[in-house]
CSV table of C-alpha atoms in Angstrom, one decimal:
chain,number,residue,atom,x,y,z
A,299,UNK,CA,-10.9,-8.8,35.7
A,300,UNK,CA,-13.5,-8.5,38.6
A,301,UNK,CA,-15.4,-6.0,36.4
A,302,UNK,CA,-15.9,-8.5,33.7
A,303,UNK,CA,-17.8,-10.7,35.7
A,304,UNK,CA,-20.3,-8.2,37.2
A,305,UNK,CA,-23.6,-8.7,35.7
A,306,UNK,CA,-22.7,-10.1,32.3
A,307,UNK,CA,-23.4,-6.5,30.6
A,308,UNK,CA,-19.6,-6.2,29.8
A,309,UNK,CA,-19.6,-9.3,27.6
A,310,UNK,CA,-21.8,-7.7,25.1
A,311,UNK,CA,-19.9,-4.5,24.8
A,312,UNK,CA,-17.5,-5.6,22.2
A,313,UNK,CA,-20.3,-6.7,19.7
A,314,UNK,CA,-24.0,-6.7,20.3
A,315,UNK,CA,-23.9,-8.0,16.8
A,316,UNK,CA,-22.6,-11.4,17.9
A,317,UNK,CA,-24.8,-11.7,20.9
A,318,UNK,CA,-27.7,-11.3,18.7
A,319,UNK,CA,-26.2,-13.9,16.1
A,320,UNK,CA,-26.1,-16.6,18.9
A,321,UNK,CA,-29.2,-15.9,20.5
A,322,UNK,CA,-31.8,-15.4,17.6
A,323,UNK,CA,-34.6,-17.9,16.8
A,324,UNK,CA,-33.0,-19.0,13.7
A,325,UNK,CA,-29.6,-19.4,15.2
A,326,UNK,CA,-30.0,-23.3,14.3
A,327,UNK,CA,-31.5,-22.8,10.7
A,328,UNK,CA,-29.2,-24.2,8.1
A,329,UNK,CA,-26.3,-22.0,7.0
A,330,UNK,CA,-27.2,-22.7,3.4
A,331,UNK,CA,-30.6,-21.4,3.8
A,332,UNK,CA,-29.7,-18.1,5.5
A,333,UNK,CA,-26.7,-17.6,3.1
A,334,UNK,CA,-28.8,-18.2,0.2
A,335,UNK,CA,-31.6,-15.4,1.5
A,336,UNK,CA,-29.0,-12.9,2.5
A,337,UNK,CA,-26.7,-12.9,-0.4
A,338,UNK,CA,-29.2,-13.7,-3.1
A,339,UNK,CA,-31.1,-10.7,-2.1
A,340,UNK,CA,-28.0,-8.7,-1.7
A,341,UNK,CA,-27.1,-9.5,-5.2
A,342,UNK,CA,-30.5,-8.5,-6.5
A,343,UNK,CA,-30.6,-5.4,-4.4
A,344,UNK,CA,-27.2,-4.4,-6.2
A,345,UNK,CA,-27.8,-5.6,-9.6
A,346,UNK,CA,-31.6,-4.5,-10.3
A,347,UNK,CA,-32.6,-1.1,-10.9
A,348,UNK,CA,-33.3,0.3,-7.5
A,349,UNK,CA,-37.1,1.0,-7.8
A,350,UNK,CA,-39.1,-1.3,-7.2
A,351,UNK,CA,-36.4,-3.9,-6.2
A,352,UNK,CA,-34.6,-2.1,-3.4
A,353,UNK,CA,-37.7,-1.5,-1.2
A,354,UNK,CA,-38.8,-4.9,-1.9
A,355,UNK,CA,-35.6,-6.4,-0.7
A,356,UNK,CA,-35.4,-4.0,2.1
A,357,UNK,CA,-39.0,-5.0,3.6
A,358,UNK,CA,-38.2,-8.8,2.8
A,359,UNK,CA,-35.3,-8.7,4.9
A,360,UNK,CA,-36.6,-6.6,7.8
A,361,UNK,CA,-39.3,-8.9,7.9
A,362,UNK,CA,-36.9,-11.9,7.9
A,363,UNK,CA,-34.6,-10.4,10.9
A,364,UNK,CA,-37.1,-8.9,13.1
A,365,UNK,CA,-40.4,-11.0,12.6
A,366,UNK,CA,-38.7,-14.3,11.5
A,367,UNK,CA,-35.2,-14.3,13.6
A,368,UNK,CA,-36.8,-12.4,16.3
A,369,UNK,CA,-33.4,-10.1,16.5
A,370,UNK,CA,-34.1,-7.3,19.3
A,371,UNK,CA,-35.5,-4.1,17.3
A,372,UNK,CA,-33.2,-1.8,19.2
A,373,UNK,CA,-30.0,-3.8,18.3
A,374,UNK,CA,-31.1,-4.0,14.5
A,375,UNK,CA,-31.7,-0.1,14.7
A,376,UNK,CA,-28.5,0.5,16.3
A,377,UNK,CA,-26.6,-1.4,13.7
A,378,UNK,CA,-28.8,0.4,10.8
A,379,UNK,CA,-28.0,4.0,11.9
A,380,UNK,CA,-24.1,3.3,12.0
A,381,UNK,CA,-24.0,3.6,8.1
A,382,UNK,CA,-26.2,6.6,8.0
A,383,UNK,CA,-23.7,9.1,8.2
A,384,UNK,CA,-21.8,8.0,5.4
A,385,UNK,CA,-25.0,7.6,3.4
A,386,UNK,CA,-25.8,11.3,4.1
A,387,UNK,CA,-22.3,12.5,3.0
A,388,UNK,CA,-22.5,10.2,0.0
A,389,UNK,CA,-25.8,11.6,-1.1
A,390,UNK,CA,-25.0,15.0,-0.6
A,391,UNK,CA,-21.9,14.9,-2.9
A,392,UNK,CA,-24.2,13.1,-5.7
A,393,UNK,CA,-26.7,16.1,-5.4
A,394,UNK,CA,-24.3,18.8,-5.5
A,395,UNK,CA,-22.2,19.4,-8.6
A,396,UNK,CA,-19.2,21.6,-9.3
A,397,UNK,CA,-19.6,23.6,-12.2
A,398,UNK,CA,-18.0,26.7,-13.9
A,399,UNK,CA,-20.1,28.9,-11.7
A,400,UNK,CA,-19.2,27.0,-8.6
A,401,UNK,CA,-21.6,24.6,-6.6
A,402,UNK,CA,-24.8,24.0,-7.8
A,403,UNK,CA,-27.5,21.3,-7.8
A,404,UNK,CA,-27.0,18.5,-10.1
A,405,UNK,CA,-29.6,17.9,-12.8
A,406,UNK,CA,-31.1,14.4,-11.8
A,407,UNK,CA,-29.3,14.6,-8.6
A,408,UNK,CA,-32.0,14.3,-6.4
A,409,UNK,CA,-33.4,11.0,-8.5
A,410,UNK,CA,-29.7,9.8,-8.4
A,411,UNK,CA,-29.4,10.2,-4.6
A,412,UNK,CA,-32.8,8.6,-3.9
A,413,UNK,CA,-31.7,5.6,-5.8
A,414,UNK,CA,-28.4,5.3,-4.1
A,415,UNK,CA,-29.8,5.5,-0.7
A,416,UNK,CA,-32.5,2.8,-1.7
A,417,UNK,CA,-30.0,0.4,-2.9
A,418,UNK,CA,-27.6,1.2,-0.2
A,419,UNK,CA,-30.3,0.6,2.8
A,420,UNK,CA,-31.6,-2.7,0.8
A,421,UNK,CA,-27.7,-3.7,0.9
A,422,UNK,CA,-27.7,-2.8,4.7
A,423,UNK,CA,-30.6,-4.9,5.5
A,424,UNK,CA,-29.1,-8.1,3.9
A,425,UNK,CA,-25.9,-7.6,5.7
A,426,UNK,CA,-27.7,-7.1,8.9
A,427,UNK,CA,-29.8,-10.2,8.5
A,428,UNK,CA,-26.6,-12.2,7.8
A,429,UNK,CA,-24.6,-10.7,10.6
A,430,UNK,CA,-27.4,-10.8,13.2
A,431,UNK,CA,-28.7,-14.4,12.5
A,432,UNK,CA,-25.4,-16.2,11.6
A,433,UNK,CA,-22.4,-16.6,14.0
A,434,UNK,CA,-19.3,-15.8,12.3
A,435,UNK,CA,-17.8,-19.0,13.0
A,436,UNK,CA,-20.5,-20.9,11.1
A,437,UNK,CA,-20.0,-18.4,8.2
A,438,UNK,CA,-16.1,-19.4,8.3
A,439,UNK,CA,-16.9,-22.9,8.4
A,440,UNK,CA,-19.2,-22.1,5.3
A,441,UNK,CA,-16.6,-20.6,3.5
A,442,UNK,CA,-14.1,-23.5,4.5
A,443,UNK,CA,-16.4,-25.8,2.8
A,444,UNK,CA,-16.6,-23.6,-0.3
A,445,UNK,CA,-12.5,-23.6,-0.6
A,446,UNK,CA,-11.2,-21.2,1.7
A,447,UNK,CA,-7.4,-22.6,2.4
A,448,UNK,CA,-7.4,-24.5,5.7
A,449,UNK,CA,-4.6,-22.3,7.1
A,450,UNK,CA,-6.6,-19.0,6.6
A,451,UNK,CA,-9.7,-20.3,8.1
A,452,UNK,CA,-7.7,-21.4,11.2
A,453,UNK,CA,-6.4,-17.9,11.6
A,454,UNK,CA,-9.7,-16.5,11.0
A,455,UNK,CA,-11.1,-18.7,13.8
A,456,UNK,CA,-8.3,-18.1,16.2
A,457,UNK,CA,-8.8,-14.3,15.6
A,458,UNK,CA,-12.5,-14.7,16.2
A,459,UNK,CA,-11.4,-16.1,19.7
A,460,UNK,CA,-8.7,-13.5,20.4
A,461,UNK,CA,-10.8,-10.4,19.3
A,462,UNK,CA,-13.2,-10.8,22.3
A,463,UNK,CA,-10.3,-11.9,24.9
A,464,UNK,CA,-8.1,-8.9,23.9
A,465,UNK,CA,-11.2,-6.6,23.5
A,466,UNK,CA,-12.0,-7.3,27.2
A,467,UNK,CA,-8.3,-6.8,28.2
A,468,UNK,CA,-8.6,-3.3,26.4
A,469,UNK,CA,-11.9,-2.2,28.0
A,470,UNK,CA,-10.6,-2.9,31.4
A,471,UNK,CA,-7.1,-1.1,30.6
A,472,UNK,CA,-9.4,1.8,29.3
A,473,UNK,CA,-11.2,1.7,32.7
A,474,UNK,CA,-8.5,1.8,34.5
A,475,UNK,CA,-6.6,4.7,32.7
A,476,UNK,CA,-10.1,6.6,32.8
A,477,UNK,CA,-10.0,6.0,36.7
A,478,UNK,CA,-6.6,7.5,37.0
A,479,UNK,CA,-7.5,10.4,34.9
A,480,UNK,CA,-6.1,9.3,32.0
A,481,UNK,CA,-9.0,10.8,29.9
A,482,UNK,CA,-8.9,14.2,31.3
A,483,UNK,CA,-8.3,16.1,28.0
A,484,UNK,CA,-7.7,14.8,24.6
A,485,UNK,CA,-3.9,15.3,24.8
A,486,UNK,CA,-4.0,12.9,27.6
A,487,UNK,CA,-6.4,10.6,26.2
A,488,UNK,CA,-4.1,10.2,23.0
A,489,UNK,CA,-1.2,9.4,25.3
A,490,UNK,CA,-3.3,7.0,27.5
A,491,UNK,CA,-4.5,5.4,24.0
A,492,UNK,CA,-1.0,4.9,22.8
A,493,UNK,CA,0.0,3.4,25.8
A,494,UNK,CA,-2.9,1.0,25.8
A,495,UNK,CA,-2.1,-0.3,22.6
A,496,UNK,CA,1.5,-0.6,23.4
A,497,UNK,CA,0.5,-2.9,26.2
A,498,UNK,CA,-2.2,-4.7,24.3
A,499,UNK,CA,0.3,-6.0,21.6
A,500,UNK,CA,2.6,-7.8,23.8
A,501,UNK,CA,-0.3,-9.2,25.8
A,502,UNK,CA,-1.8,-10.5,22.5
A,503,UNK,CA,1.4,-12.3,21.9
A,504,UNK,CA,1.6,-13.6,25.0
A,505,UNK,CA,-2.0,-15.2,24.7
A,506,UNK,CA,-1.0,-16.7,21.4
A,507,UNK,CA,2.0,-18.1,23.3
A,508,UNK,CA,0.0,-19.5,26.2
A,509,UNK,CA,-2.1,-21.1,23.5
A,510,UNK,CA,0.6,-22.7,21.7
A,511,UNK,CA,2.2,-24.3,24.9
A,512,UNK,CA,-1.3,-25.6,25.9
A,513,UNK,CA,-1.7,-27.2,22.6
A,514,UNK,CA,1.7,-28.4,22.4
A,515,UNK,CA,1.1,-30.1,25.5
A,516,UNK,CA,-1.8,-32.0,24.1
A,517,UNK,CA,-0.1,-33.3,21.3
A,518,UNK,CA,-0.8,-30.7,18.4
A,519,UNK,CA,0.3,-31.2,15.0
A,520,UNK,CA,-0.7,-28.1,13.3
A,521,UNK,CA,-4.3,-29.2,12.4
A,522,UNK,CA,-7.1,-27.6,14.1
A,523,UNK,CA,-10.2,-30.0,14.3
A,524,UNK,CA,-13.5,-28.5,15.9
A,525,UNK,CA,-16.8,-30.1,16.0
A,526,UNK,CA,-19.5,-27.9,14.4
A,527,UNK,CA,-23.2,-28.6,14.6
A,528,UNK,CA,-24.4,-28.9,10.9
A,529,UNK,CA,-28.3,-28.6,10.6
A,530,UNK,CA,-30.0,-30.2,7.5
A,531,UNK,CA,-31.3,-27.8,4.8
A,532,UNK,CA,-35.0,-27.8,5.2
A,533,UNK,CA,-36.6,-28.2,1.8
A,534,UNK,CA,-39.6,-26.0,2.2
A,535,UNK,CA,-37.7,-23.3,3.7
A,536,UNK,CA,-35.2,-23.2,0.8
A,537,UNK,CA,-38.1,-23.2,-1.6
A,538,UNK,CA,-39.5,-20.4,0.2
A,539,UNK,CA,-36.3,-18.3,0.1
A,540,UNK,CA,-35.7,-19.0,-3.6
A,541,UNK,CA,-39.5,-18.2,-4.6
A,542,UNK,CA,-38.9,-14.9,-2.6
A,543,UNK,CA,-35.9,-14.3,-4.6
A,544,UNK,CA,-37.7,-15.3,-7.8
A,545,UNK,CA,-40.3,-12.9,-7.1
A,546,UNK,CA,-38.3,-10.0,-6.3
A,547,UNK,CA,-36.4,-10.6,-9.6
A,548,UNK,CA,-39.5,-10.8,-11.9
A,549,UNK,CA,-41.2,-7.8,-10.5
A,550,UNK,CA,-37.9,-6.0,-10.2
A,551,UNK,CA,-37.3,-6.3,-13.9
A,552,UNK,CA,-40.8,-6.1,-15.1
A,553,UNK,CA,-41.8,-3.0,-13.0
A,554,UNK,CA,-39.0,-0.9,-13.2
B,89,UNK,CA,-12.8,4.7,6.1
B,90,UNK,CA,-15.2,2.1,5.2
B,91,UNK,CA,-17.6,2.1,2.0
B,92,UNK,CA,-21.2,1.1,3.3
B,93,UNK,CA,-22.8,-1.9,1.9
B,94,UNK,CA,-24.8,-1.5,-1.5
B,95,UNK,CA,-23.2,2.0,-2.2
B,96,UNK,CA,-21.1,1.0,-5.0
B,97,UNK,CA,-22.7,-0.2,-8.4
B,98,UNK,CA,-22.3,-3.9,-9.3
B,99,UNK,CA,-19.7,-3.6,-11.9
B,100,UNK,CA,-17.4,-1.3,-9.6
B,101,UNK,CA,-17.8,-3.7,-6.7
B,102,UNK,CA,-16.8,-6.6,-8.9
B,103,UNK,CA,-13.9,-4.6,-10.4
B,104,UNK,CA,-12.5,-3.7,-7.0
B,105,UNK,CA,-12.6,-7.6,-6.0
B,106,UNK,CA,-10.6,-8.3,-9.3
B,107,UNK,CA,-8.0,-5.7,-8.4
B,108,UNK,CA,-7.6,-6.6,-4.7
B,109,UNK,CA,-7.4,-10.4,-5.3
B,110,UNK,CA,-3.8,-10.8,-6.5
B,111,UNK,CA,-2.5,-9.0,-3.5
B,112,UNK,CA,-4.6,-10.9,-1.3
B,113,UNK,CA,-3.6,-14.4,-3.1
B,114,UNK,CA,0.1,-13.4,-2.8
B,115,UNK,CA,-0.4,-12.8,0.7
B,116,UNK,CA,-2.3,-15.9,1.3
B,117,UNK,CA,0.7,-17.9,-0.5
B,118,UNK,CA,3.2,-16.3,2.0
B,119,UNK,CA,1.1,-17.1,5.1
B,120,UNK,CA,1.0,-20.5,4.1
B,121,UNK,CA,4.5,-20.8,3.6
B,122,UNK,CA,5.1,-19.2,7.1
B,123,UNK,CA,2.5,-21.7,8.5
B,124,UNK,CA,3.9,-24.8,7.0
B,125,UNK,CA,7.7,-23.6,8.3
B,126,UNK,CA,6.2,-22.9,11.6
B,127,UNK,CA,2.8,-24.1,12.6
B,128,UNK,CA,2.8,-22.1,15.7
B,129,UNK,CA,2.9,-18.8,13.6
B,130,UNK,CA,-1.0,-19.5,13.4
B,131,UNK,CA,-1.6,-18.3,16.9
B,132,UNK,CA,1.0,-15.2,16.3
B,133,UNK,CA,-0.8,-14.2,13.2
B,134,UNK,CA,-4.2,-14.6,14.6
B,135,UNK,CA,-3.1,-12.6,17.6
B,136,UNK,CA,-1.8,-9.9,15.1
B,137,UNK,CA,-5.1,-9.8,13.4
B,138,UNK,CA,-7.0,-9.7,16.4
B,139,UNK,CA,-5.1,-6.8,17.7
B,140,UNK,CA,-5.6,-5.0,14.5
B,141,UNK,CA,-9.5,-5.4,14.9
B,142,UNK,CA,-9.5,-4.5,18.6
B,143,UNK,CA,-7.4,-1.3,17.7
B,144,UNK,CA,-9.9,-0.3,15.0
B,145,UNK,CA,-12.7,-0.6,17.5
B,146,UNK,CA,-11.1,1.6,20.1
B,147,UNK,CA,-12.4,5.3,20.1
B,148,UNK,CA,-9.5,8.0,19.5
B,149,UNK,CA,-9.8,11.7,20.3
B,150,UNK,CA,-9.6,13.4,17.0
B,151,UNK,CA,-7.7,17.0,16.7
B,152,UNK,CA,-11.2,18.7,15.8
B,153,UNK,CA,-12.4,17.4,19.1
B,154,UNK,CA,-14.7,14.7,17.8
B,155,UNK,CA,-13.7,10.9,18.2
B,156,UNK,CA,-13.0,8.9,15.6
B,157,UNK,CA,-11.4,5.2,15.3
B,158,UNK,CA,-7.8,4.5,14.6
B,159,UNK,CA,-7.2,2.3,11.4
B,160,UNK,CA,-4.2,0.4,12.8
B,161,UNK,CA,-2.7,0.0,9.1
B,162,UNK,CA,0.4,2.1,9.7
B,163,UNK,CA,1.3,0.2,13.0
B,164,UNK,CA,0.5,-3.0,11.3
B,165,UNK,CA,2.2,-2.6,8.1
B,166,UNK,CA,5.5,-1.2,9.9
B,167,UNK,CA,5.4,-4.2,12.4
B,168,UNK,CA,4.1,-6.9,10.5
B,169,UNK,CA,5.1,-6.3,7.1
B,170,UNK,CA,2.4,-5.2,4.3
B,171,UNK,CA,1.8,-8.7,2.4
B,172,UNK,CA,0.8,-10.1,5.6
B,173,UNK,CA,-1.4,-7.0,6.2
B,174,UNK,CA,-3.0,-7.8,3.1
B,175,UNK,CA,-4.8,-11.1,4.4
B,176,UNK,CA,-5.0,-10.0,8.0
B,177,UNK,CA,-6.5,-6.9,6.9
B,178,UNK,CA,-9.1,-8.5,4.6
B,179,UNK,CA,-10.1,-10.9,7.6
B,180,UNK,CA,-10.5,-7.8,9.8
B,181,UNK,CA,-12.6,-6.1,7.3
B,182,UNK,CA,-15.0,-9.2,7.1
B,183,UNK,CA,-15.2,-9.2,10.8
B,184,UNK,CA,-16.0,-5.6,11.1
B,185,UNK,CA,-18.8,-6.1,8.5
B,186,UNK,CA,-20.1,-9.3,10.4
B,187,UNK,CA,-19.4,-8.3,14.1
B,188,UNK,CA,-19.7,-4.5,14.0
B,189,UNK,CA,-22.0,-4.0,10.8
B,190,UNK,CA,-19.2,-1.6,9.6
B,191,UNK,CA,-18.6,-1.6,5.9
B,192,UNK,CA,-20.0,-4.4,3.7
B,193,UNK,CA,-19.7,-7.7,1.7
B,194,UNK,CA,-20.3,-6.1,-1.9
B,195,UNK,CA,-18.1,-3.5,-0.8
B,196,UNK,CA,-15.5,-5.8,0.7
B,197,UNK,CA,-13.3,-5.6,-2.3
B,198,UNK,CA,-13.1,-1.6,-2.5
B,199,UNK,CA,-12.7,-1.5,1.1
B,200,UNK,CA,-9.6,-4.0,1.0
B,201,UNK,CA,-8.1,-2.4,-1.8
B,202,UNK,CA,-8.0,1.0,0.1
B,203,UNK,CA,-7.5,-0.1,3.7
B,204,UNK,CA,-5.6,-3.5,3.6
B,205,UNK,CA,-3.5,-2.6,0.3
B,206,UNK,CA,-2.8,1.0,-0.5
B,207,UNK,CA,-2.8,2.1,3.3
B,208,UNK,CA,0.0,-0.6,4.4
B,209,UNK,CA,1.9,-0.4,1.4
B,210,UNK,CA,2.2,3.3,1.4
B,211,UNK,CA,3.0,3.2,5.1
B,212,UNK,CA,5.7,0.6,4.8
B,213,UNK,CA,7.5,2.2,2.0
B,214,UNK,CA,7.5,5.6,3.7
B,215,UNK,CA,8.7,4.0,6.9
B,216,UNK,CA,11.6,2.4,4.6
B,217,UNK,CA,12.2,5.6,2.9
B,218,UNK,CA,12.4,7.8,5.6
B,219,UNK,CA,14.7,5.4,7.6
B,220,UNK,CA,17.1,5.4,4.7
B,221,UNK,CA,17.2,9.2,4.5
B,222,UNK,CA,18.1,9.1,8.2
B,223,UNK,CA,15.1,10.6,9.8
B,224,UNK,CA,14.5,9.7,13.3
B,225,UNK,CA,12.2,6.7,14.2
B,226,UNK,CA,9.5,9.1,15.8
B,227,UNK,CA,9.4,11.0,12.6
B,228,UNK,CA,9.4,8.0,10.3
B,229,UNK,CA,6.7,6.3,12.3
B,230,UNK,CA,4.5,9.4,12.4
B,231,UNK,CA,4.7,9.9,8.7
B,232,UNK,CA,4.2,6.4,7.8
B,233,UNK,CA,1.0,6.1,9.8
B,234,UNK,CA,-0.3,9.8,9.1
B,235,UNK,CA,0.3,9.3,5.3
B,236,UNK,CA,-0.8,5.9,5.2
B,237,UNK,CA,-4.2,7.2,6.5
B,238,UNK,CA,-4.3,9.8,3.9
B,239,UNK,CA,-3.6,7.2,1.3
B,240,UNK,CA,-6.2,5.4,2.3
B,241,UNK,CA,-8.7,8.1,2.2
B,242,UNK,CA,-7.5,9.6,-1.0
B,243,UNK,CA,-8.1,6.0,-2.6
B,244,UNK,CA,-11.6,5.8,-1.0
B,245,UNK,CA,-12.4,9.5,-2.5
B,246,UNK,CA,-11.1,8.1,-5.9
B,247,UNK,CA,-13.4,4.8,-5.6
B,248,UNK,CA,-16.4,6.9,-4.7
B,249,UNK,CA,-15.6,9.3,-7.6
B,250,UNK,CA,-15.2,6.7,-10.2
B,251,UNK,CA,-18.6,5.4,-9.3
B,252,UNK,CA,-20.4,8.6,-9.1
B,253,UNK,CA,-18.5,11.3,-11.6
B,254,UNK,CA,-19.8,14.7,-11.2
B,255,UNK,CA,-22.2,15.6,-14.1
B,256,UNK,CA,-20.5,19.0,-14.9
B,257,UNK,CA,-17.0,18.4,-14.1
B,258,UNK,CA,-16.6,14.7,-14.4
B,259,UNK,CA,-14.1,12.4,-12.4
B,260,UNK,CA,-11.9,15.0,-11.1
B,261,UNK,CA,-14.7,17.4,-9.8
B,262,UNK,CA,-16.2,14.2,-8.1
B,263,UNK,CA,-12.7,13.3,-6.5
B,264,UNK,CA,-12.5,17.2,-5.0
B,265,UNK,CA,-16.1,16.8,-4.0
B,266,UNK,CA,-15.7,13.5,-1.8
B,267,UNK,CA,-12.2,14.4,-0.7
B,268,UNK,CA,-13.2,17.8,0.0
B,269,UNK,CA,-16.2,16.6,2.4
B,270,UNK,CA,-14.2,13.6,3.9
B,271,UNK,CA,-11.2,15.8,4.6
B,272,UNK,CA,-12.9,17.5,7.3
B,273,UNK,CA,-12.9,14.3,9.3
B,274,UNK,CA,-10.0,12.2,7.8
B,275,UNK,CA,-7.2,14.8,7.8
B,276,UNK,CA,-7.3,15.3,11.6
B,277,UNK,CA,-7.6,11.5,12.0
B,278,UNK,CA,-4.6,11.2,10.2
B,279,UNK,CA,-2.6,13.5,12.4
B,280,UNK,CA,-4.1,11.7,15.6
B,281,UNK,CA,-3.3,8.2,14.1
B,282,UNK,CA,0.3,9.3,13.5
B,283,UNK,CA,0.8,10.9,17.1
B,284,UNK,CA,-0.7,7.7,18.6
B,285,UNK,CA,1.5,5.4,16.7
B,286,UNK,CA,4.5,7.4,17.7
B,287,UNK,CA,3.4,6.8,21.3
B,288,UNK,CA,2.5,3.2,21.0
B,289,UNK,CA,6.0,2.5,19.0
B,290,UNK,CA,8.0,4.3,21.7
B,291,UNK,CA,6.2,2.6,24.4
B,292,UNK,CA,6.8,-1.0,22.5
B,293,UNK,CA,10.5,-0.6,21.8
B,294,UNK,CA,10.9,-0.4,25.6
B,295,UNK,CA,9.6,-4.0,25.5
B,296,UNK,CA,11.3,-5.5,22.5
B,297,UNK,CA,11.6,-8.9,23.9
B,298,UNK,CA,9.5,-10.6,21.3
B,299,UNK,CA,11.1,-8.7,18.3
B,300,UNK,CA,12.2,-11.8,16.4
B,301,UNK,CA,8.6,-13.5,16.9
B,302,UNK,CA,7.3,-10.2,15.1
B,303,UNK,CA,10.0,-10.2,12.5
B,304,UNK,CA,9.1,-13.6,11.3
B,305,UNK,CA,5.7,-12.4,10.2
B,306,UNK,CA,7.3,-9.5,8.3
B,307,UNK,CA,9.6,-11.6,6.7
B,308,UNK,CA,12.8,-9.8,7.9
B,309,UNK,CA,14.2,-12.6,10.2
B,310,UNK,CA,14.7,-16.2,8.9
């Protein structure tokens, strides 16, 4: 517990994405603008032929995230690097074919792989923009307004809170196990992790129970009411977003 | 195993959303009923979901020496039941996309189908069948967790193969291709997760004080 208060760096270990989502310059822009930009561009990236739409989407969304919202470049790069392994394996499987004579290069395989990579990377830039500029709680509140059942929204919001608490507990347990040679070899590591998980689950339920008691003491009747700050939509902002999307759509269709 | 954002063509992404929807909706209806009877179950359910999410972010040593992450679906399915896991798993996958940039939004439907529906249901069925056949708890837990992972990985391979069939040998060839490449990481992971789940369940059964709280979620206690 002492460790978690040192330096404040550990707070970010669970998710640097969440930290960026709360600290970027567009944090208080309206959810509608950000969601229309990210999801609209995502839809264009998936639906249009990848060239030239995908590179255009990627450039637009990188500009929005890095120059517009000023998300730290290193955080952005670290997140974008994650799916690369999957993408390389995926592209490799498309290039290669299994014919009667064994493995060989597929006709058009390189072209298909290039299309695949362009579209996937464009998709990733859209996802990263949304994840790095918009806190998850805002998105859940938005989905609630669009008709997500209130029970599910409540559970998701509570989960969001518990994830960071439990993540900190898990990290502390892991550090304690490491300090007691619990990570010496992979056999011991697996055992340590099993014990960690078994200790984490009762603690998770214990936390839930404590929250229950705390709420019951305040006369809770099953409803969660939280204040959220809503920013008014900026009309020029939304117009710019829609114009950019229309431009990508038109050029993407005409130039493909 | 998460399919990354943008990897599936639009029709496939939409198709997997449509296929997953009934399971998730059924789970939501069940959850609503649980919460209506016991408003406090909200906290327990959220704790269960957060636990699954944290579990999937932990590093697990794999048999080949590399590190990977447990999926937690086997443990979740055995402890909480598969219909609840469909909903919790969906929220976990959404959070993984938004908090860890892992997986994606357009591929959420496909990922939900393989990881929050097929995996938990297979784990749960195996856990039930193995128990009925008289296998020891350790063996049933191992099989449930390991084969749940294998089922998830086979489903993902099928999803990828349907989207990108092999030009020469078609769908079957593509399943072998994707399955063969991912087997290198996924089979050791399944074995490691099976062992891990056995250790965790053993340690958990020593402290079964909250058993009925968990039982309510899986619908085994009224």
